[in-house]
PDB file of C-alpha atoms and ligand atoms in Angstrom:
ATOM      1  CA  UNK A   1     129.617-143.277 -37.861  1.00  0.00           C
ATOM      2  CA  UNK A   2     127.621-139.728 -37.432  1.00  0.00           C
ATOM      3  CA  UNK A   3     126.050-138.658 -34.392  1.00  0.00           C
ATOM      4  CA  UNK A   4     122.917-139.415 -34.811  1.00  0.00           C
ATOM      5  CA  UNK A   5     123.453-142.941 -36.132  1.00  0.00           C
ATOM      6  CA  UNK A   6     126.086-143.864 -32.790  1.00  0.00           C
ATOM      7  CA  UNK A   7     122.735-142.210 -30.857  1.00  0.00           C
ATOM      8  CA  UNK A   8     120.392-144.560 -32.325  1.00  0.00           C
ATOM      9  CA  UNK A   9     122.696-147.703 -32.264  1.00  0.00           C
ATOM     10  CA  UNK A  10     123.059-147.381 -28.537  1.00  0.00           C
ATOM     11  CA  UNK A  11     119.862-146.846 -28.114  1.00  0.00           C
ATOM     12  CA  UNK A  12     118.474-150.003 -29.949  1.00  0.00           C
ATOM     13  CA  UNK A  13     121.385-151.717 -28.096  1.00  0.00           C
ATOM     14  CA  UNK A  14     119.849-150.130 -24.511  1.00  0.00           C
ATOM     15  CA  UNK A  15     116.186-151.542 -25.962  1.00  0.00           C
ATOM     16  CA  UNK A  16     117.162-154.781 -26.554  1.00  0.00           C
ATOM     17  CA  UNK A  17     118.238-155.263 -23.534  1.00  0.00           C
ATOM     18  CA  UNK A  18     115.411-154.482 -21.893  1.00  0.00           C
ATOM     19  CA  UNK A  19     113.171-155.572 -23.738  1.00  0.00           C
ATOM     20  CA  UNK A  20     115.290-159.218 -24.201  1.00  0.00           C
ATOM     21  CA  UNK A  21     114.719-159.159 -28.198  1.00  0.00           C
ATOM     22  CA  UNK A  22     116.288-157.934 -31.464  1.00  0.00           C
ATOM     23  CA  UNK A  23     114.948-154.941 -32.722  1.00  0.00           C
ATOM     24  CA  UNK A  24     115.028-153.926 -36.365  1.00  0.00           C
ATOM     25  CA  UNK A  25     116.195-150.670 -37.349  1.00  0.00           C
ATOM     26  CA  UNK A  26     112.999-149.542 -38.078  1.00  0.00           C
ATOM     27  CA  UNK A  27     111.098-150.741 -34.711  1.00  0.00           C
ATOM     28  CA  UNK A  28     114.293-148.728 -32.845  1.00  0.00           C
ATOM     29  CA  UNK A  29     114.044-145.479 -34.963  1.00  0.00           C
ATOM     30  CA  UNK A  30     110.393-145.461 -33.766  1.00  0.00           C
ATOM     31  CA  UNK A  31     111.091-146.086 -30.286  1.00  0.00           C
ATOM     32  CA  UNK A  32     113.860-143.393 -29.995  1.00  0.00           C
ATOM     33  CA  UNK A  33     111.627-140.853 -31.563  1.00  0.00           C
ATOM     34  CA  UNK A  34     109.400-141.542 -29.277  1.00  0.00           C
ATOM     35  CA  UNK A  35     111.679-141.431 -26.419  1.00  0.00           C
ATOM     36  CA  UNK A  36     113.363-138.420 -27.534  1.00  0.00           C
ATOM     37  CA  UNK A  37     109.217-136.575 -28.158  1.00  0.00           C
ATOM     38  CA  UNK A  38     108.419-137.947 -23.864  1.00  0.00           C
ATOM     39  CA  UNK A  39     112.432-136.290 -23.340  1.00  0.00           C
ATOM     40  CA  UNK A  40     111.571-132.924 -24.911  1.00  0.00           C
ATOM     41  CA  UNK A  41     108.135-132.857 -23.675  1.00  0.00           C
ATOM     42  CA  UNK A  42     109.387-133.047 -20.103  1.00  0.00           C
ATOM     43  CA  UNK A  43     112.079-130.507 -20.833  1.00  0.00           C
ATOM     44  CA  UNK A  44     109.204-128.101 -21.758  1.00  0.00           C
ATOM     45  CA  UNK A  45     106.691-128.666 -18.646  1.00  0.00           C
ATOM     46  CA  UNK A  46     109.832-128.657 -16.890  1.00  0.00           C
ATOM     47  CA  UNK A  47     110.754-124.523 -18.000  1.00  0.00           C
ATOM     48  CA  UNK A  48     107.299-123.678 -17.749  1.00  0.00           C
ATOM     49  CA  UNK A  49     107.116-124.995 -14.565  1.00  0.00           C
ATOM     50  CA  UNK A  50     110.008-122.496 -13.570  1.00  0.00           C
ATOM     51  CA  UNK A  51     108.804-119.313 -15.475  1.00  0.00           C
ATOM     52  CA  UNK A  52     105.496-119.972 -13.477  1.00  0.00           C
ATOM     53  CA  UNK A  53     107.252-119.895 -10.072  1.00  0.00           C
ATOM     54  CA  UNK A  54     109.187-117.349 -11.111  1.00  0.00           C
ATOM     55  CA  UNK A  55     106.377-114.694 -12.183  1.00  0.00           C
ATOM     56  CA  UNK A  56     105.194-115.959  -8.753  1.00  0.00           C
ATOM     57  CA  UNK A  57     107.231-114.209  -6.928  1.00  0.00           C
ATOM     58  CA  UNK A  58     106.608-111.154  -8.709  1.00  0.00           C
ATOM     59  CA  UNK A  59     102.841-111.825  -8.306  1.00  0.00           C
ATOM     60  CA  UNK A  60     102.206-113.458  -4.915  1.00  0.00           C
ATOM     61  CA  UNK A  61      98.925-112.910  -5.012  1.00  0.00           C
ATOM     62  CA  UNK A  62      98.544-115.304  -8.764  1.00  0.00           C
ATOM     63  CA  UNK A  63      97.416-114.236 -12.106  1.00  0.00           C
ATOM     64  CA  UNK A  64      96.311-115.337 -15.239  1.00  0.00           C
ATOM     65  CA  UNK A  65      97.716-118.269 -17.059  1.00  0.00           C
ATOM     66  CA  UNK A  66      98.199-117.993 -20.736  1.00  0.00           C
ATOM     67  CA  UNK A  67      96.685-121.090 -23.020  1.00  0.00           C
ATOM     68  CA  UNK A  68      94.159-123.792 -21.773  1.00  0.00           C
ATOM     69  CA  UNK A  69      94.604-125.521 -17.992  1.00  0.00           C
ATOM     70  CA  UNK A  70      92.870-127.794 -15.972  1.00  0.00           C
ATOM     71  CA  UNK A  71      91.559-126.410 -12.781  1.00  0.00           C
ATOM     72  CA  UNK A  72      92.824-128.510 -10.151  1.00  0.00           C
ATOM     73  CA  UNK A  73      89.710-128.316  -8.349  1.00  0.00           C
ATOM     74  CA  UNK A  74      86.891-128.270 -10.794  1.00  0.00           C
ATOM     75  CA  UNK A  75      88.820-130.369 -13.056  1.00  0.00           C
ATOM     76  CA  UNK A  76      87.268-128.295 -16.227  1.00  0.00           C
ATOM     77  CA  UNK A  77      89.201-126.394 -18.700  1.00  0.00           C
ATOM     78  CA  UNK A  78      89.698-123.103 -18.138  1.00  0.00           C
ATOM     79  CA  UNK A  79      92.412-120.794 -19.677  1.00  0.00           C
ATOM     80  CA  UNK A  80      93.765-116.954 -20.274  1.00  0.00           C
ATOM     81  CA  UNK A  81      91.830-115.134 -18.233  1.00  0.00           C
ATOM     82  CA  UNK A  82      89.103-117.573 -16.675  1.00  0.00           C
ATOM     83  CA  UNK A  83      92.415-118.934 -15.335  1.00  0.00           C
ATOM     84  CA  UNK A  84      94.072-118.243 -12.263  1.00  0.00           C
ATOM     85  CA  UNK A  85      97.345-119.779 -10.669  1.00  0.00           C
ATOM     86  CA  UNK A  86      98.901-119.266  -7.205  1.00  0.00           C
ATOM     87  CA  UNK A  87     100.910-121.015  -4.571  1.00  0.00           C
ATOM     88  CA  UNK A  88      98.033-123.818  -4.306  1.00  0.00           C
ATOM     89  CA  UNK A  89      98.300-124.174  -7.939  1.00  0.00           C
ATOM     90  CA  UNK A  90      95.739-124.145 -11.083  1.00  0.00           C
ATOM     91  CA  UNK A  91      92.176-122.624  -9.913  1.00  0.00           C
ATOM     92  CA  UNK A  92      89.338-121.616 -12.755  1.00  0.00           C
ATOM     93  CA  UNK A  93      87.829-118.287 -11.926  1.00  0.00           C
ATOM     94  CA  UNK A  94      85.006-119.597 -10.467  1.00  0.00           C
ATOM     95  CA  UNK A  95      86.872-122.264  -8.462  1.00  0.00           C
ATOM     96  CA  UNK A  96      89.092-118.842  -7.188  1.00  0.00           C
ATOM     97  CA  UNK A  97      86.050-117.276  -6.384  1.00  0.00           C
ATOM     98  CA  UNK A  98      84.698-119.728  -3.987  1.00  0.00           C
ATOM     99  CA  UNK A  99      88.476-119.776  -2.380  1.00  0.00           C
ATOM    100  CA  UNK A 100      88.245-116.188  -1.750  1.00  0.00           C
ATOM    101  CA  UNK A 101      84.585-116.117  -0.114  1.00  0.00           C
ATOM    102  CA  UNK A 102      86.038-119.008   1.965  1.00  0.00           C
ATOM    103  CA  UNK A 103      83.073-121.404   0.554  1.00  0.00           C
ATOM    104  CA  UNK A 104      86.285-124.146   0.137  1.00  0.00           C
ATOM    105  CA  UNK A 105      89.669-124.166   1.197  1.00  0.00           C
ATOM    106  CA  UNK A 106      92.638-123.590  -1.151  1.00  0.00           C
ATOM    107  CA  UNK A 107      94.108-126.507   0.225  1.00  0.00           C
ATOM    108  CA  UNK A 108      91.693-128.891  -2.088  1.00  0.00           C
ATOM    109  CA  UNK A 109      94.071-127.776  -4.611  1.00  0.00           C
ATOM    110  CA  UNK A 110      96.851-130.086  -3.654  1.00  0.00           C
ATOM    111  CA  UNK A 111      94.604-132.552  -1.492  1.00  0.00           C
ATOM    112  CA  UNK A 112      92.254-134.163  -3.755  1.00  0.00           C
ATOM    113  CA  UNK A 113      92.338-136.843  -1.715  1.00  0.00           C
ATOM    114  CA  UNK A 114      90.009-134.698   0.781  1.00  0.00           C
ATOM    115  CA  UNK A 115      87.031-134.160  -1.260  1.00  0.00           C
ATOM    116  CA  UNK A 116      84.606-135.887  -3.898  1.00  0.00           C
ATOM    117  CA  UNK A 117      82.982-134.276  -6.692  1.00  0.00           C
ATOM    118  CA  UNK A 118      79.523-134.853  -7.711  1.00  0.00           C
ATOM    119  CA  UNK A 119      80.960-137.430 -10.709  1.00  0.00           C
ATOM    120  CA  UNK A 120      83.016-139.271  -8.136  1.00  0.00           C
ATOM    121  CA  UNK A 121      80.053-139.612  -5.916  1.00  0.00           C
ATOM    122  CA  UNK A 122      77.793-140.990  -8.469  1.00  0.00           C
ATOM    123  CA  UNK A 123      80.827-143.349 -10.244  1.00  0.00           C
ATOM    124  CA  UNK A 124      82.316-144.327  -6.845  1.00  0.00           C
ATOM    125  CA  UNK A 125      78.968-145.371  -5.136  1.00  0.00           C
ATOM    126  CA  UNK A 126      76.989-146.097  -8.712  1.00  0.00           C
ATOM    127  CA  UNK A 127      74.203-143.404  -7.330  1.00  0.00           C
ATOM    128  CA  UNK A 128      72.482-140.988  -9.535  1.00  0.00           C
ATOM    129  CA  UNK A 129      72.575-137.197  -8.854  1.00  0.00           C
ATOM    130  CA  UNK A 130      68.855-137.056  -7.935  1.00  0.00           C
ATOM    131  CA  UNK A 131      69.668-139.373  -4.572  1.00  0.00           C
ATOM    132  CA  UNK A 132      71.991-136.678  -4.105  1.00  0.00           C
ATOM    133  CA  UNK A 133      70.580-133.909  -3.961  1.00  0.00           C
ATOM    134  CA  UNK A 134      67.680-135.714  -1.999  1.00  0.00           C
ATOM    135  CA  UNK A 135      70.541-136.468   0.545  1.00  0.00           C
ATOM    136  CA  UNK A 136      72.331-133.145   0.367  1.00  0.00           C
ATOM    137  CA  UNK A 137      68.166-131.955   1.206  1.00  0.00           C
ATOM    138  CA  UNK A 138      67.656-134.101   4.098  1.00  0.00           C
ATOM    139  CA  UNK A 139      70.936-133.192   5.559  1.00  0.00           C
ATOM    140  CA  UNK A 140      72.841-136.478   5.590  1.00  0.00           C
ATOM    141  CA  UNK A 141      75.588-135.083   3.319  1.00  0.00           C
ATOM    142  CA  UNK A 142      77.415-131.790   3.940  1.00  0.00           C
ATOM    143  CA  UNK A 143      77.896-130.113   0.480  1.00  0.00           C
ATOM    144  CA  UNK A 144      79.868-126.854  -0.515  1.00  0.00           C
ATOM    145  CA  UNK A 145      78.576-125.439  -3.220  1.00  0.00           C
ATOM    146  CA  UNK A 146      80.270-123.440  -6.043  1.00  0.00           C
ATOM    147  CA  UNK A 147      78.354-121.117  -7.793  1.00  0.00           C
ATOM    148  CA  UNK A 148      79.022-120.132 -11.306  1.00  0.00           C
ATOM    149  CA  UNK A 149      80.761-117.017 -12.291  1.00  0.00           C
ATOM    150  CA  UNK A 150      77.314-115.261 -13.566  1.00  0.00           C
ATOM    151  CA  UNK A 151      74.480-117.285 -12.649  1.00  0.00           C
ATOM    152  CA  UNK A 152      73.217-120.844 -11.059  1.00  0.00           C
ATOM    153  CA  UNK A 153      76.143-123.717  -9.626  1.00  0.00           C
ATOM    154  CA  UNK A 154      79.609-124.324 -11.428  1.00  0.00           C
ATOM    155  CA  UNK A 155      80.292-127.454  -8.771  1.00  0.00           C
ATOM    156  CA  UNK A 156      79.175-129.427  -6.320  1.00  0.00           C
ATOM    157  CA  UNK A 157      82.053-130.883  -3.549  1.00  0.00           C
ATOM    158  CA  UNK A 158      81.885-132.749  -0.617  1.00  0.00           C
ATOM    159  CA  UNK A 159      84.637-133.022   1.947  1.00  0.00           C
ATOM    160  CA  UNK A 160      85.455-135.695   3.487  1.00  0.00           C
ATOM    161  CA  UNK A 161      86.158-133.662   6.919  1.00  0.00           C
ATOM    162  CA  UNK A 162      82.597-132.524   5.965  1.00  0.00           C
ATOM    163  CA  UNK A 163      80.987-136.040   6.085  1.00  0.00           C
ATOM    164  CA  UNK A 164      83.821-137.978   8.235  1.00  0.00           C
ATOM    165  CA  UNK A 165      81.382-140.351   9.696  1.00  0.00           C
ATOM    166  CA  UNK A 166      79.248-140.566   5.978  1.00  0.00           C
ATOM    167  CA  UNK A 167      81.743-140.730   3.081  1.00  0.00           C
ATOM    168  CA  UNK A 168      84.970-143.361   3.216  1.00  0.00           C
ATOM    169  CA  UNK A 169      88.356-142.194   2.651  1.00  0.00           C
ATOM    170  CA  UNK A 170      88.874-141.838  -1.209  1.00  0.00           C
ATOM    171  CA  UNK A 171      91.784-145.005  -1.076  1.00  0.00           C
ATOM    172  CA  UNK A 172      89.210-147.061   0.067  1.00  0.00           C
ATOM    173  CA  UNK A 173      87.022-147.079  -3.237  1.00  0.00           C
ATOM    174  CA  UNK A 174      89.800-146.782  -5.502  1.00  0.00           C
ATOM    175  CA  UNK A 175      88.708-148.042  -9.154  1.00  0.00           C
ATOM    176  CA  UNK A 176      91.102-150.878 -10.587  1.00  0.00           C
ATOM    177  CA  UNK A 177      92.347-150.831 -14.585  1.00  0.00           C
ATOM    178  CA  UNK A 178      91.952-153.637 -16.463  1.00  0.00           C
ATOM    179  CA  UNK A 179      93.224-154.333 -19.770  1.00  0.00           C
ATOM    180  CA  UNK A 180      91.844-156.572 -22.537  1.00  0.00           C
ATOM    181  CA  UNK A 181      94.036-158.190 -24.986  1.00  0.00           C
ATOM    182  CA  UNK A 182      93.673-158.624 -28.867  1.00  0.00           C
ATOM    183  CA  UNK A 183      95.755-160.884 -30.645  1.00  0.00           C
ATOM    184  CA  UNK A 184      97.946-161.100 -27.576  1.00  0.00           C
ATOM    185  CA  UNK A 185      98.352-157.280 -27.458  1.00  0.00           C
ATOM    186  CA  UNK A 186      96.900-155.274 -24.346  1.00  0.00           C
ATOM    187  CA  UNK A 187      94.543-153.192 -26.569  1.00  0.00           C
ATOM    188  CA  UNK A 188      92.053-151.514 -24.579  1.00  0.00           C
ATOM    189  CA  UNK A 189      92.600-150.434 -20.754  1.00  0.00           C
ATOM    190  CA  UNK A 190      89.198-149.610 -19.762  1.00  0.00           C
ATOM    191  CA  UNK A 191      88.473-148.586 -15.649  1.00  0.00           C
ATOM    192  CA  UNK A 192      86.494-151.298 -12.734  1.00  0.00           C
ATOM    193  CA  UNK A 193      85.102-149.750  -9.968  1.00  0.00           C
ATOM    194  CA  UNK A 194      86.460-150.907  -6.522  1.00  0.00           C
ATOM    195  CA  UNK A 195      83.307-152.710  -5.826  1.00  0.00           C
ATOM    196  CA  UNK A 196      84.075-154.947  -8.415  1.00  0.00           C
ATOM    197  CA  UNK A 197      86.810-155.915  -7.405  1.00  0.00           C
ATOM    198  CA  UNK A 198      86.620-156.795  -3.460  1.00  0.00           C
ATOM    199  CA  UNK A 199      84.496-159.861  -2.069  1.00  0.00           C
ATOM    200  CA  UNK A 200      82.730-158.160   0.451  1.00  0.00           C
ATOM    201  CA  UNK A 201      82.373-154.286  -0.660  1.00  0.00           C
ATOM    202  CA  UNK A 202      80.201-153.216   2.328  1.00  0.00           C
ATOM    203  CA  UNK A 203      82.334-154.837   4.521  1.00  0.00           C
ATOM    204  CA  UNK A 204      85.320-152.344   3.275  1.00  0.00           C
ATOM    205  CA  UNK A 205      83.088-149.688   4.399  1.00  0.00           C
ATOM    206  CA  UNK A 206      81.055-150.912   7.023  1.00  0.00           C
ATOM    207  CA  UNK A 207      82.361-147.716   9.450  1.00  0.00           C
ATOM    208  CA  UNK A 208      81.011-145.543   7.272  1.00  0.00           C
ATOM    209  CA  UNK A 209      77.454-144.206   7.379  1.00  0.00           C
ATOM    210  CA  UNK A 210      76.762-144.061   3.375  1.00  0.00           C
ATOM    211  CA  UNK A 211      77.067-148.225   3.720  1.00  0.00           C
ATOM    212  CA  UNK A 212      73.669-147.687   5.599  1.00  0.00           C
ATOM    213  CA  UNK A 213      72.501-146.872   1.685  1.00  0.00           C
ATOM    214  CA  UNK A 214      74.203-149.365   0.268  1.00  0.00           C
ATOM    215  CA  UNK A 215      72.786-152.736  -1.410  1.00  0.00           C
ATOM    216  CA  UNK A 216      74.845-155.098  -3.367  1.00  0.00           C
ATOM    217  CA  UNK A 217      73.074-156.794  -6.393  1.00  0.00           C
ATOM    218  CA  UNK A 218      74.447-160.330  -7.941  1.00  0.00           C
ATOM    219  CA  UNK A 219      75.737-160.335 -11.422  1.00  0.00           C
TER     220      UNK A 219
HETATM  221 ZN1   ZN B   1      87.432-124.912 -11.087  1.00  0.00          ZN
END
């Protein structure tokens, strides 16, 4: 038997198993190319991973990142040299900018946990941005403000040190996935916002002034 064909037997043999069915040859080939596209795939982030942290330590300071990245602040795309990567990880220029004129801390990098964006204000609490803004304007949220690279405001964040007694801690208003299934296949995995899914949703975040704000509306 040739390599590639032992390969494949074992792993139909390893599937089956797990899976606690028969697989035909055709079902396994898929799977194992498949398995061996996720193995390869990791190999690679793996090695760029390394050549990253390597050209670190040539570069404490960061540079530019070649291809497109998502700025682990921001979360938009930003790439060659609108990029920037250091210690704290993937920033967009603008992002790097605010870093560097202390508007936020480089820490929100790896902590995004500590902050909300504008979108996971408005999805999170089902607000619009106008309410806000009017809120940000009447002082009863603390906002740091990004401003774009050339003109006007590239992002709008609010920490949660910022607003401790306002905003809830992010695991408290965790959304929930739900799946639907067609013709007993999970088809479409779709997102439910946390207040859909607890009994009493002010009562999670009662301690928390933004509740004050809060109405719930039956379905
Ligand atoms: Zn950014």
């Amino acid at each position: 038997m040739s390599k590639s064909k032992k390969n494949l037997s074992m792993t139909k043999e390893a599937l089956e198993q797990e899976t606690d069915r028969l697989l035909t040859d055709h079902e396994a080939k898929k799977d194992k190319d498949f398995i061996d596209f996720m193995a390869k795939m990791v190999v690679d982030i793996a090695f760029r991973e390394a050549a990253k942290e390597t050209k670190l330590l040539d570069h404490p300071k960061g540079f530019h990142l070649e291809g497109g990245h998502t700025c682990t602040i921001c979360q938009q795309i930003c790439s060659d040299e609108l990029s920037w990567y250091d210690q704290f990880g993937v920033k967009c220029t603008a992002c790097q900018a605010a870093v560097d004129k202390k508007i936020i801390p480089p820490t929100l990098c790896k902590h995004p946990e500590s902050f909300y964006s504008m979108f996971e204000l408005e999805h999170c609490f089902n607000l619009d941005s106008k309410i806000l803004r009017r809120w940000i304007k009447g002082g009863i949220l603390k906002a740091r403000v990004i401003p774009g690279l050339t003109k006007g405001v590239h992002a709008t964040l609010f920490l949660i040190k910022d607003n401790k007694m306002f905003l809830p801690p992010k695991s408290l208003v965790k959304s929930g996935i739900a799946s639907e299934e067609i013709n007993g296949r999970k088809e479409y995995i779709f997102p439910i916002p946390w207040y859909r899914l607890c009994d009493d949703p002010l009562g999670r975040i009662k301690k928390y002034g933004i509740v004050e704000h809060m109405v719930t509306i039956e379905m």
